[in-house]
Tab-separated table of C-alpha atoms and ligand atoms in Angstrom:
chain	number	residue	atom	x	y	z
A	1	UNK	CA	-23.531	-83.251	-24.229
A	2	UNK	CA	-22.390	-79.603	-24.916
A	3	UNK	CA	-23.714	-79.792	-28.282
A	4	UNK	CA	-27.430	-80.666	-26.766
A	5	UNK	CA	-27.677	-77.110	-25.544
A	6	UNK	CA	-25.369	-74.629	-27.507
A	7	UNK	CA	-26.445	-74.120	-31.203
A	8	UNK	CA	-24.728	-75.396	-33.425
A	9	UNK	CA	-24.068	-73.671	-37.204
A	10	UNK	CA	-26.471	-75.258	-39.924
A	11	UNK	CA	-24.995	-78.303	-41.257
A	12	UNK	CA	-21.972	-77.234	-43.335
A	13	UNK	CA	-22.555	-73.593	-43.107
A	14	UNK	CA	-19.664	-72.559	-41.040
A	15	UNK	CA	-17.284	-74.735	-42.833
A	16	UNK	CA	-15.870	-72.112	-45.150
A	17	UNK	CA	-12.002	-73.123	-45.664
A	18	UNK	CA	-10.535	-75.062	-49.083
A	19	UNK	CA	-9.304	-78.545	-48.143
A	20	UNK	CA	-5.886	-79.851	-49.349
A	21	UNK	CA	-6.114	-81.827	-52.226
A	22	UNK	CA	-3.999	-85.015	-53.062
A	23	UNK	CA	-3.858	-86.680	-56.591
A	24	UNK	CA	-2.553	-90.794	-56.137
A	25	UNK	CA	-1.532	-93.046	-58.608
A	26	UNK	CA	-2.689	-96.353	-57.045
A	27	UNK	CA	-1.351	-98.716	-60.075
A	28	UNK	CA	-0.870	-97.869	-63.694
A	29	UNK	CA	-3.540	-95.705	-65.028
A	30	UNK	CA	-6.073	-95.948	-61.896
A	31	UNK	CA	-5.839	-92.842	-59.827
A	32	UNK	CA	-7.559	-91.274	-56.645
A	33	UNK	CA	-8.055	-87.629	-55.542
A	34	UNK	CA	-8.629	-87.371	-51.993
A	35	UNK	CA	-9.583	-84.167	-50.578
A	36	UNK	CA	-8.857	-84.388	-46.290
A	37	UNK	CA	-12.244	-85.462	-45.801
A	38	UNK	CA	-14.456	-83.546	-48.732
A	39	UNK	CA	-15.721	-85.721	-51.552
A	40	UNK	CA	-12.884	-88.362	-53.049
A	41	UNK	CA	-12.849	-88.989	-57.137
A	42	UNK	CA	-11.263	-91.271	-59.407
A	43	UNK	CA	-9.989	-91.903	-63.149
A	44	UNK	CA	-9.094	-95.283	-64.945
A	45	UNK	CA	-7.204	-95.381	-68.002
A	46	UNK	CA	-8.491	-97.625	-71.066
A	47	UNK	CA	-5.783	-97.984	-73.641
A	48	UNK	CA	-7.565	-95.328	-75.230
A	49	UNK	CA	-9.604	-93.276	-72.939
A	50	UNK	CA	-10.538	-92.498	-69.685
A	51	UNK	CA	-13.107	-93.327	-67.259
A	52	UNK	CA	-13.917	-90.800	-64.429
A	53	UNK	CA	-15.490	-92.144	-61.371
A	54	UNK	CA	-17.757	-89.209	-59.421
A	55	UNK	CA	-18.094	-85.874	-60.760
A	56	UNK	CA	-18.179	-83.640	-58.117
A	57	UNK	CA	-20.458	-80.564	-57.073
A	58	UNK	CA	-19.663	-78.007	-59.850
A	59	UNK	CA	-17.812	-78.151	-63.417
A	60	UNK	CA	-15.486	-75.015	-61.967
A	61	UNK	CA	-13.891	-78.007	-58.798
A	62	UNK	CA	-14.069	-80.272	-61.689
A	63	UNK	CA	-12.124	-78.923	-64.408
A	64	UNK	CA	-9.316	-78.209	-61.110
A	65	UNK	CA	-8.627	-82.013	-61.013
A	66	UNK	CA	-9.114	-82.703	-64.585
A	67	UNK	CA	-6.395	-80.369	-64.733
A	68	UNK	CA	-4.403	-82.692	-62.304
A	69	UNK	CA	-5.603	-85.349	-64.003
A	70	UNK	CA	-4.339	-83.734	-67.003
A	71	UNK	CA	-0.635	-84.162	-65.900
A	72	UNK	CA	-0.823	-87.933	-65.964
A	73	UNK	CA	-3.127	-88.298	-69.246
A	74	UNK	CA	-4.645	-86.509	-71.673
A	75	UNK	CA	-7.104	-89.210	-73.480
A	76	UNK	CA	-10.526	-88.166	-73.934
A	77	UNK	CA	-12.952	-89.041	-70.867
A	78	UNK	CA	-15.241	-91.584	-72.534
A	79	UNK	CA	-17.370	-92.921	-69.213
A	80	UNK	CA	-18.298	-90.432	-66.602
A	81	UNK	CA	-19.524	-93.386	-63.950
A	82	UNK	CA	-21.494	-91.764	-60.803
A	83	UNK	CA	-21.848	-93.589	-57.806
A	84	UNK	CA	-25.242	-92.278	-56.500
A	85	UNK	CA	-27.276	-89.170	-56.821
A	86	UNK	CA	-26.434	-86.500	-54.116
A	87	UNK	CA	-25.537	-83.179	-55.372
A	88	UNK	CA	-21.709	-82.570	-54.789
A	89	UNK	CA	-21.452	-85.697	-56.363
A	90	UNK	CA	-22.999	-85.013	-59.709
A	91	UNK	CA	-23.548	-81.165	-60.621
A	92	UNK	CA	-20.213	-81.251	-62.300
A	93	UNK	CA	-20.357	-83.669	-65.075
A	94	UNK	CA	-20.438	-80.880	-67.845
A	95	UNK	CA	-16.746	-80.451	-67.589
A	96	UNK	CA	-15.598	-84.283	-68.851
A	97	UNK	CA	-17.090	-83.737	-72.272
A	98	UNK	CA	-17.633	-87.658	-71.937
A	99	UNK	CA	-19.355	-89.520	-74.327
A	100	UNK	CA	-21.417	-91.527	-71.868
A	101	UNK	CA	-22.533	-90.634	-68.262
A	102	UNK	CA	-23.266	-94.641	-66.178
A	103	UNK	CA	-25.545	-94.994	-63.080
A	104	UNK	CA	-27.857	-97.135	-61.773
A	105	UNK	CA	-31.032	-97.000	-62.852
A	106	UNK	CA	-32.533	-96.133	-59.460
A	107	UNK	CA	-30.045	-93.053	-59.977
A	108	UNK	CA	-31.336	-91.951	-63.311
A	109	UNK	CA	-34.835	-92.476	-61.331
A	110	UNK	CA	-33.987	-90.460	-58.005
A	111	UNK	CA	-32.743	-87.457	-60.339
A	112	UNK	CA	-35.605	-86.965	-61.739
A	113	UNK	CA	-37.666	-87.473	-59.173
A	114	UNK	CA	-35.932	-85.397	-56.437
A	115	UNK	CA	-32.666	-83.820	-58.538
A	116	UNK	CA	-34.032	-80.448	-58.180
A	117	UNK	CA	-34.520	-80.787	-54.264
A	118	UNK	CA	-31.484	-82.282	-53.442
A	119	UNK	CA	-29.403	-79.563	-55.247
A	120	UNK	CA	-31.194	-76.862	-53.358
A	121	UNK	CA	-30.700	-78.830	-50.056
A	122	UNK	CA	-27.034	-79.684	-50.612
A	123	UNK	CA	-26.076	-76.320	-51.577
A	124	UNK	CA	-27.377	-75.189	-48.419
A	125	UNK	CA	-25.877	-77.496	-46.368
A	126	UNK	CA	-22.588	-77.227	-48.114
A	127	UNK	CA	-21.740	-73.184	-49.463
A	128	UNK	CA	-18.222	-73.901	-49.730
A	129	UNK	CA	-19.277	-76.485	-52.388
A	130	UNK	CA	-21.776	-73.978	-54.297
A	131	UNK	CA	-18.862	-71.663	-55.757
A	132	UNK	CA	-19.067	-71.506	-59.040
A	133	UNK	CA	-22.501	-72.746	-59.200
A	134	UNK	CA	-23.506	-70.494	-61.906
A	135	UNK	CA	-21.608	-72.941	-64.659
A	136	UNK	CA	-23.868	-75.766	-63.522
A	137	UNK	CA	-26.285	-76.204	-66.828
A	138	UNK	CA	-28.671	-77.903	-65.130
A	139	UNK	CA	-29.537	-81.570	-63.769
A	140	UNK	CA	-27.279	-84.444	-64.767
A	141	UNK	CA	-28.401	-87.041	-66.433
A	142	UNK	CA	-27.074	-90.552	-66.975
A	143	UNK	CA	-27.042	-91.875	-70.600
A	144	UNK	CA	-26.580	-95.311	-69.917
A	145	UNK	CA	-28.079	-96.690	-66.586
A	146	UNK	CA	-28.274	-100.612	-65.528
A	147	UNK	CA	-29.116	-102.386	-62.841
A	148	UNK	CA	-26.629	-105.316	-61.318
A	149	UNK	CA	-23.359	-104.590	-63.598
A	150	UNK	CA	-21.536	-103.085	-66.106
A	151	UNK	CA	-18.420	-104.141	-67.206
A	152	UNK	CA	-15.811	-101.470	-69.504
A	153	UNK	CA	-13.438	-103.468	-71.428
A	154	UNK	CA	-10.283	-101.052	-70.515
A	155	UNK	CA	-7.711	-102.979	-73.286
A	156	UNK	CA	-5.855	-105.848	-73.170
A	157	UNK	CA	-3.156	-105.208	-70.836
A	158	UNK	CA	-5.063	-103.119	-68.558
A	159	UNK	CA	-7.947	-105.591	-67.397
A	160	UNK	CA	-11.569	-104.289	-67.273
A	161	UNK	CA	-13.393	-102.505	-64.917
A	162	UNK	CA	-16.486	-103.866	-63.232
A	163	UNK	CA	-19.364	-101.061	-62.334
A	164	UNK	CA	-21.492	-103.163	-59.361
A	165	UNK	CA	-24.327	-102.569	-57.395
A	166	UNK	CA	-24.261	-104.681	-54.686
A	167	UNK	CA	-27.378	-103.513	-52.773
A	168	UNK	CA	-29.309	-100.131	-51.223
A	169	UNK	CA	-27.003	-98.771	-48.864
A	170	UNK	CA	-26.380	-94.609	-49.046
A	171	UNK	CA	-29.191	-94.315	-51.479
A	172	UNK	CA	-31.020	-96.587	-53.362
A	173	UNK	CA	-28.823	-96.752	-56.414
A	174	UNK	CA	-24.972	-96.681	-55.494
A	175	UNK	CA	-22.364	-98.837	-57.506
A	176	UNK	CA	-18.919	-99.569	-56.464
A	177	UNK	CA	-15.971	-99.588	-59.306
A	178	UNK	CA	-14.438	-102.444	-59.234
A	179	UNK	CA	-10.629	-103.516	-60.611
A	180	UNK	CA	-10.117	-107.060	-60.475
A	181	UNK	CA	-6.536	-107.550	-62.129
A	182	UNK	CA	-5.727	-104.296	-59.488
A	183	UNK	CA	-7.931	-105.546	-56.512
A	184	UNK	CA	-8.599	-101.532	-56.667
A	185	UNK	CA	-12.011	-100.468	-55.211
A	186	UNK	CA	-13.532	-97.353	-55.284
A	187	UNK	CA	-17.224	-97.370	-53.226
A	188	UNK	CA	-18.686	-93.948	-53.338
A	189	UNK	CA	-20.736	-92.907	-49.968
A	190	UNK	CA	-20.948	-96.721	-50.074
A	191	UNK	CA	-17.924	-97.101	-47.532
A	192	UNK	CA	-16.120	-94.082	-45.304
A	193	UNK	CA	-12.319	-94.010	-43.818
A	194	UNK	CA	-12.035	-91.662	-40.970
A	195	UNK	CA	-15.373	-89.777	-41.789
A	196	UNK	CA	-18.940	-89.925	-40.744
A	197	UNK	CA	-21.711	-91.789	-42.812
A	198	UNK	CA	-24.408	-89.743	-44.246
A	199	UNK	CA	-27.397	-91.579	-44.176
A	200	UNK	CA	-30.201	-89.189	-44.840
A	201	UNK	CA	-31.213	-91.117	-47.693
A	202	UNK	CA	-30.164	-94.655	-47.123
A	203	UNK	CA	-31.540	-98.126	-46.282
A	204	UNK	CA	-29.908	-98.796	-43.100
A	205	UNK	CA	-30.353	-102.826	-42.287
A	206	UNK	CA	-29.578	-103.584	-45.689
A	207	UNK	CA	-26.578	-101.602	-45.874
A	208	UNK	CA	-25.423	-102.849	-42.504
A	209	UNK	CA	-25.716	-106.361	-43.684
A	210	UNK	CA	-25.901	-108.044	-47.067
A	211	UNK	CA	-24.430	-104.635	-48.890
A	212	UNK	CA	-21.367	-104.442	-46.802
A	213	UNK	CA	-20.870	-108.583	-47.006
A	214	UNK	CA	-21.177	-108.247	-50.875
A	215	UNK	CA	-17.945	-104.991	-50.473
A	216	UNK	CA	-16.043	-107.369	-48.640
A	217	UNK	CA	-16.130	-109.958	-50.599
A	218	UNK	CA	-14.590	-108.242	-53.194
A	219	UNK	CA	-11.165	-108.763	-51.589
A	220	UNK	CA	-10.135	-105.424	-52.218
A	221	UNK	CA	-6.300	-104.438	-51.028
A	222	UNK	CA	-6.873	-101.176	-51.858
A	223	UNK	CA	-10.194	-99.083	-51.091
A	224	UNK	CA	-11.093	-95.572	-52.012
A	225	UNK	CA	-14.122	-94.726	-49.841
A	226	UNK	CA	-16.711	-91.984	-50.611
A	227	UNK	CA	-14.168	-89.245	-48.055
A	228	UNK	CA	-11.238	-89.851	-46.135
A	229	UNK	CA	-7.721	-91.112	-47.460
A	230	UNK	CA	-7.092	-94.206	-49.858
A	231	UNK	CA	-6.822	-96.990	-47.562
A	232	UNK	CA	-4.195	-99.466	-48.513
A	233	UNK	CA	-4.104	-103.286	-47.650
A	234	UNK	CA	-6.539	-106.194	-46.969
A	235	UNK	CA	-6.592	-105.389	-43.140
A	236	UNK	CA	-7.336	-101.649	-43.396
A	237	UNK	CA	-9.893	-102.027	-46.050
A	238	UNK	CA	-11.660	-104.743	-43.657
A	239	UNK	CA	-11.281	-102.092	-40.445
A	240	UNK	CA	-12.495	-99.197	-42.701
A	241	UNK	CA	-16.025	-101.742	-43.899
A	242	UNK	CA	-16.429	-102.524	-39.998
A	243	UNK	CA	-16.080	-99.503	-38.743
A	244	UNK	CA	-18.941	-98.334	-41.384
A	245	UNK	CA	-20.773	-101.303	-40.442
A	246	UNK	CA	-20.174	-100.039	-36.604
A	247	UNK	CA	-21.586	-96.652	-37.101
A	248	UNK	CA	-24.314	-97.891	-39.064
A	249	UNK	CA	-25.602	-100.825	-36.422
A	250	UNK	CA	-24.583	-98.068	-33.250
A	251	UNK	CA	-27.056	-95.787	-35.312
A	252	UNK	CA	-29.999	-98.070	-35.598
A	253	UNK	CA	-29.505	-99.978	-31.596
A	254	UNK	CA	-29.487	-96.124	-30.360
A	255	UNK	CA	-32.770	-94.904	-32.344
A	256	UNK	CA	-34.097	-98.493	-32.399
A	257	UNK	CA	-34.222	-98.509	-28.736
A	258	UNK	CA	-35.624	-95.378	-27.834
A	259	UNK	CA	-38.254	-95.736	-30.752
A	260	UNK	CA	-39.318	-99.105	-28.960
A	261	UNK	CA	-40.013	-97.593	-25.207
A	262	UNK	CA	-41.667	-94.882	-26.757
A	263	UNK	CA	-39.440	-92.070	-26.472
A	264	UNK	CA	-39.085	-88.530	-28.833
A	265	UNK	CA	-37.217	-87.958	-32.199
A	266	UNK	CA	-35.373	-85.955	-29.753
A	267	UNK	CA	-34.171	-88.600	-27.362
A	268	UNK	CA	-33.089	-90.642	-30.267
A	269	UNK	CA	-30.681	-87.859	-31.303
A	270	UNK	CA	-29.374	-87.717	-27.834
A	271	UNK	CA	-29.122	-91.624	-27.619
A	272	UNK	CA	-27.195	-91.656	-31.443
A	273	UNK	CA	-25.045	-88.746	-30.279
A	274	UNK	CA	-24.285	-90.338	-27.154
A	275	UNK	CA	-23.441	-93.832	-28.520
A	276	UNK	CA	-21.570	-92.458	-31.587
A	277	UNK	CA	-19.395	-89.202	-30.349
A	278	UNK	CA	-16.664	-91.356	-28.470
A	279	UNK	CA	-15.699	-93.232	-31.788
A	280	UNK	CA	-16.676	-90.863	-34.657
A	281	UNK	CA	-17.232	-87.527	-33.153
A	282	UNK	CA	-13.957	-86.399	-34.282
A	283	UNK	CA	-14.485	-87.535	-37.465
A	284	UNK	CA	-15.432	-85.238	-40.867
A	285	UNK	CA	-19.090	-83.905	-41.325
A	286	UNK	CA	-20.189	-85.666	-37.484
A	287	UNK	CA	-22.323	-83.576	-36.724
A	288	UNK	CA	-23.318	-81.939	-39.911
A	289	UNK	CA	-24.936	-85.262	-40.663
A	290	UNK	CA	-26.216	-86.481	-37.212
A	291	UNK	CA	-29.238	-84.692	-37.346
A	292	UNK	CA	-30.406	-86.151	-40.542
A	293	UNK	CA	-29.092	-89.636	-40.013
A	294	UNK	CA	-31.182	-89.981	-36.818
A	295	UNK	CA	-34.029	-88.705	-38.860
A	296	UNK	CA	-33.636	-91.152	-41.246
A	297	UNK	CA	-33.153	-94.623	-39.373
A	298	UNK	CA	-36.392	-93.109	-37.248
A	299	UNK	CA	-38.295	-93.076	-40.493
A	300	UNK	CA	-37.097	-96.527	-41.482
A	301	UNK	CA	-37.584	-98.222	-38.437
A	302	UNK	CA	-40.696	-96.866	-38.585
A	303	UNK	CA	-41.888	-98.495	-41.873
A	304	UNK	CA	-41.080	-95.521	-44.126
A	305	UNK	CA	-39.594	-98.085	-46.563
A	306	UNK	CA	-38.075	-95.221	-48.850
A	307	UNK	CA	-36.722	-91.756	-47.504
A	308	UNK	CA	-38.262	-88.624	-47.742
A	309	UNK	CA	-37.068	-86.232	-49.839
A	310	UNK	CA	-34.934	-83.281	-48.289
A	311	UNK	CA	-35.415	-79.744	-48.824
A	312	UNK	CA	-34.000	-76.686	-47.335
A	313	UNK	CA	-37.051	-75.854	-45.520
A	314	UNK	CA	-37.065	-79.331	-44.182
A	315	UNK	CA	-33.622	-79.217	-43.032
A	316	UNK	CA	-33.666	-76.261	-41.043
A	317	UNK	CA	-37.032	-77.221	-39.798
A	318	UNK	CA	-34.727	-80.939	-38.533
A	319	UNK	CA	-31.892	-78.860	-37.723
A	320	UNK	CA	-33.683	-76.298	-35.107
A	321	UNK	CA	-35.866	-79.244	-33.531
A	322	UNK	CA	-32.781	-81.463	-33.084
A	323	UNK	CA	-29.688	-78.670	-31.854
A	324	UNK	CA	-31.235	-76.366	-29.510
B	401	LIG	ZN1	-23.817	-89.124	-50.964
């Protein structure tokens, strides 16, 4: 319970050191850069071209892998795909030079509705991720948005790849990537190995239940999650969807149940912290995102069917109420 009563740095703010970053090539042509628990990306080869999946926060980090990337293949980036709106996901899209930037269309929507916000938020959460800010041109925008899926013809030995959404989970727009000839997944925020959900923004139940029953069904043997490493085989991409699923349902019994005798916003984050810490508190970002994920399952349970938007003022506001 130490962290009830000692204060605890904002978020990501004290969180200043470079992670090691690893570049795998999971089959011919698909490869994964995980980054010891910051934001994972990916790149499929077309016979022709490339397809980057996830942009991440700044065109400076993003021309660093493309310049791993680089040492593999240099085809032209045709399809930027994003998985979902947040920030460090997005802000660097201006260095693929792609031709087309894919998302679902509640992504395209949730940019422009809250794009501005969230940058301001997530830069303040996350400083480490802000360097090199200044080459950011502005809000990205999808060019080609859809709503169920999307499928990229990559040639004819190579298969295609399938963009999905299979449901509101982390946000109300996320799609998986999909490689059926591979049985390669890559889910975004959608799915984490060895590091804490962020669920500030998502749709709890449904994630917890139909989304997660639609990633498993994909069969995947190999799973590149939103953070954490690649996980490799049938069995450890089924531990790494319950153990999401366990967080997620350990989230909403905690809050749930002090919501229904009720208790304080307060006592919910004790409950959460209390029913999570044993299993995930050693995980990546814990208890950055606590704070915010107890805020959010409180809304939803609550009937606030779609979250409110973040700023920094709000965070700090969520921060101070919920660490001191
Ligand atoms: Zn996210």
């Amino acid at each position: 319970m130490e962290s009830l009563v000692t204060t605890q740095p904002f978020a990501s703010s004290a969180d200043l050191a470079d992670r090691p970053q690893t570049l795998e090539v999971l089959a011919d042509g698909v490869y994964a850069l995980t980054a010891d628990g910051d934001p994972n990306i990916g790149a499929i080869e077309g016979d022709d071209f490339v397809v980057c999946f996830e942009a991440l926060a700044t065109p400076v980090a993003a021309d660093k892998w493309l310049t791993m990337l680089r040492e593999h293949t240099t085809k032209p980036v045709r399809y930027l795909a994003l998985s979902h709106y947040h920030a460090v996901r997005v802000l660097g899209a201006a260095a693929y030079g792609a031709t087309a930037i894919i998302a679902h269309d509640n992504t395209a929507a949730l940019i422009e509705e809250r794009g501005i916000e969230d940058w301001d938020s997530e830069f303040a959460r996350f400083p480490r991720f802000a360097k090199g800010d200044e080459t950011i041109p502005g809000l990205t925008r999808p060019t080609i948005t859809f709503a169920d899926r999307l499928t990229i013809d990559l040639g004819p030995t190579r298969g295609s790849l399938v963009l999905e959404h299979v449901g509101r989970g982390h946000t109300e727009g996320d799609i998986v990537a999909w490689l059926p000839q591979q049985k390669i997944l890559f889910t975004g925020d959608l799915i984490e190995a060895e590091a804490a959900l962020y669920t500030g923004d998502a749709f709890h139940r449904e994630w917890s239940t139909s989304t997660l029953d639609r990633v498993r069904e994909y069969g995947a043997e190999v799973l590149i999650g939103g953070r954490g490493p690649v996980v490799h085989g049938t069995a450890a991409v089924e531990a790494a969807i319950e153990q999401t699923r366990g967080f997620l349902t350990t989230l909403l019994t905690a809050v749930g149940g002090v919501q229904e005798r009720g208790g304080t916003l307060e006592e919910a984050f004790a409950a959460a912290h209390d029913a999570l810490v044993d299993q995930y508190g050693q995980w990546a970002i814990f208890q950055h995102c606590l704070p915010f994920d107890v805020a959010r399952a409180w809304d939803e349970l609550s009937g606030i069917e779609r979250p409110v938007i973040w700023t920094p003022e709000r965070d700090r506001a969520l921060w101070d109420r919920l660490q001191r």
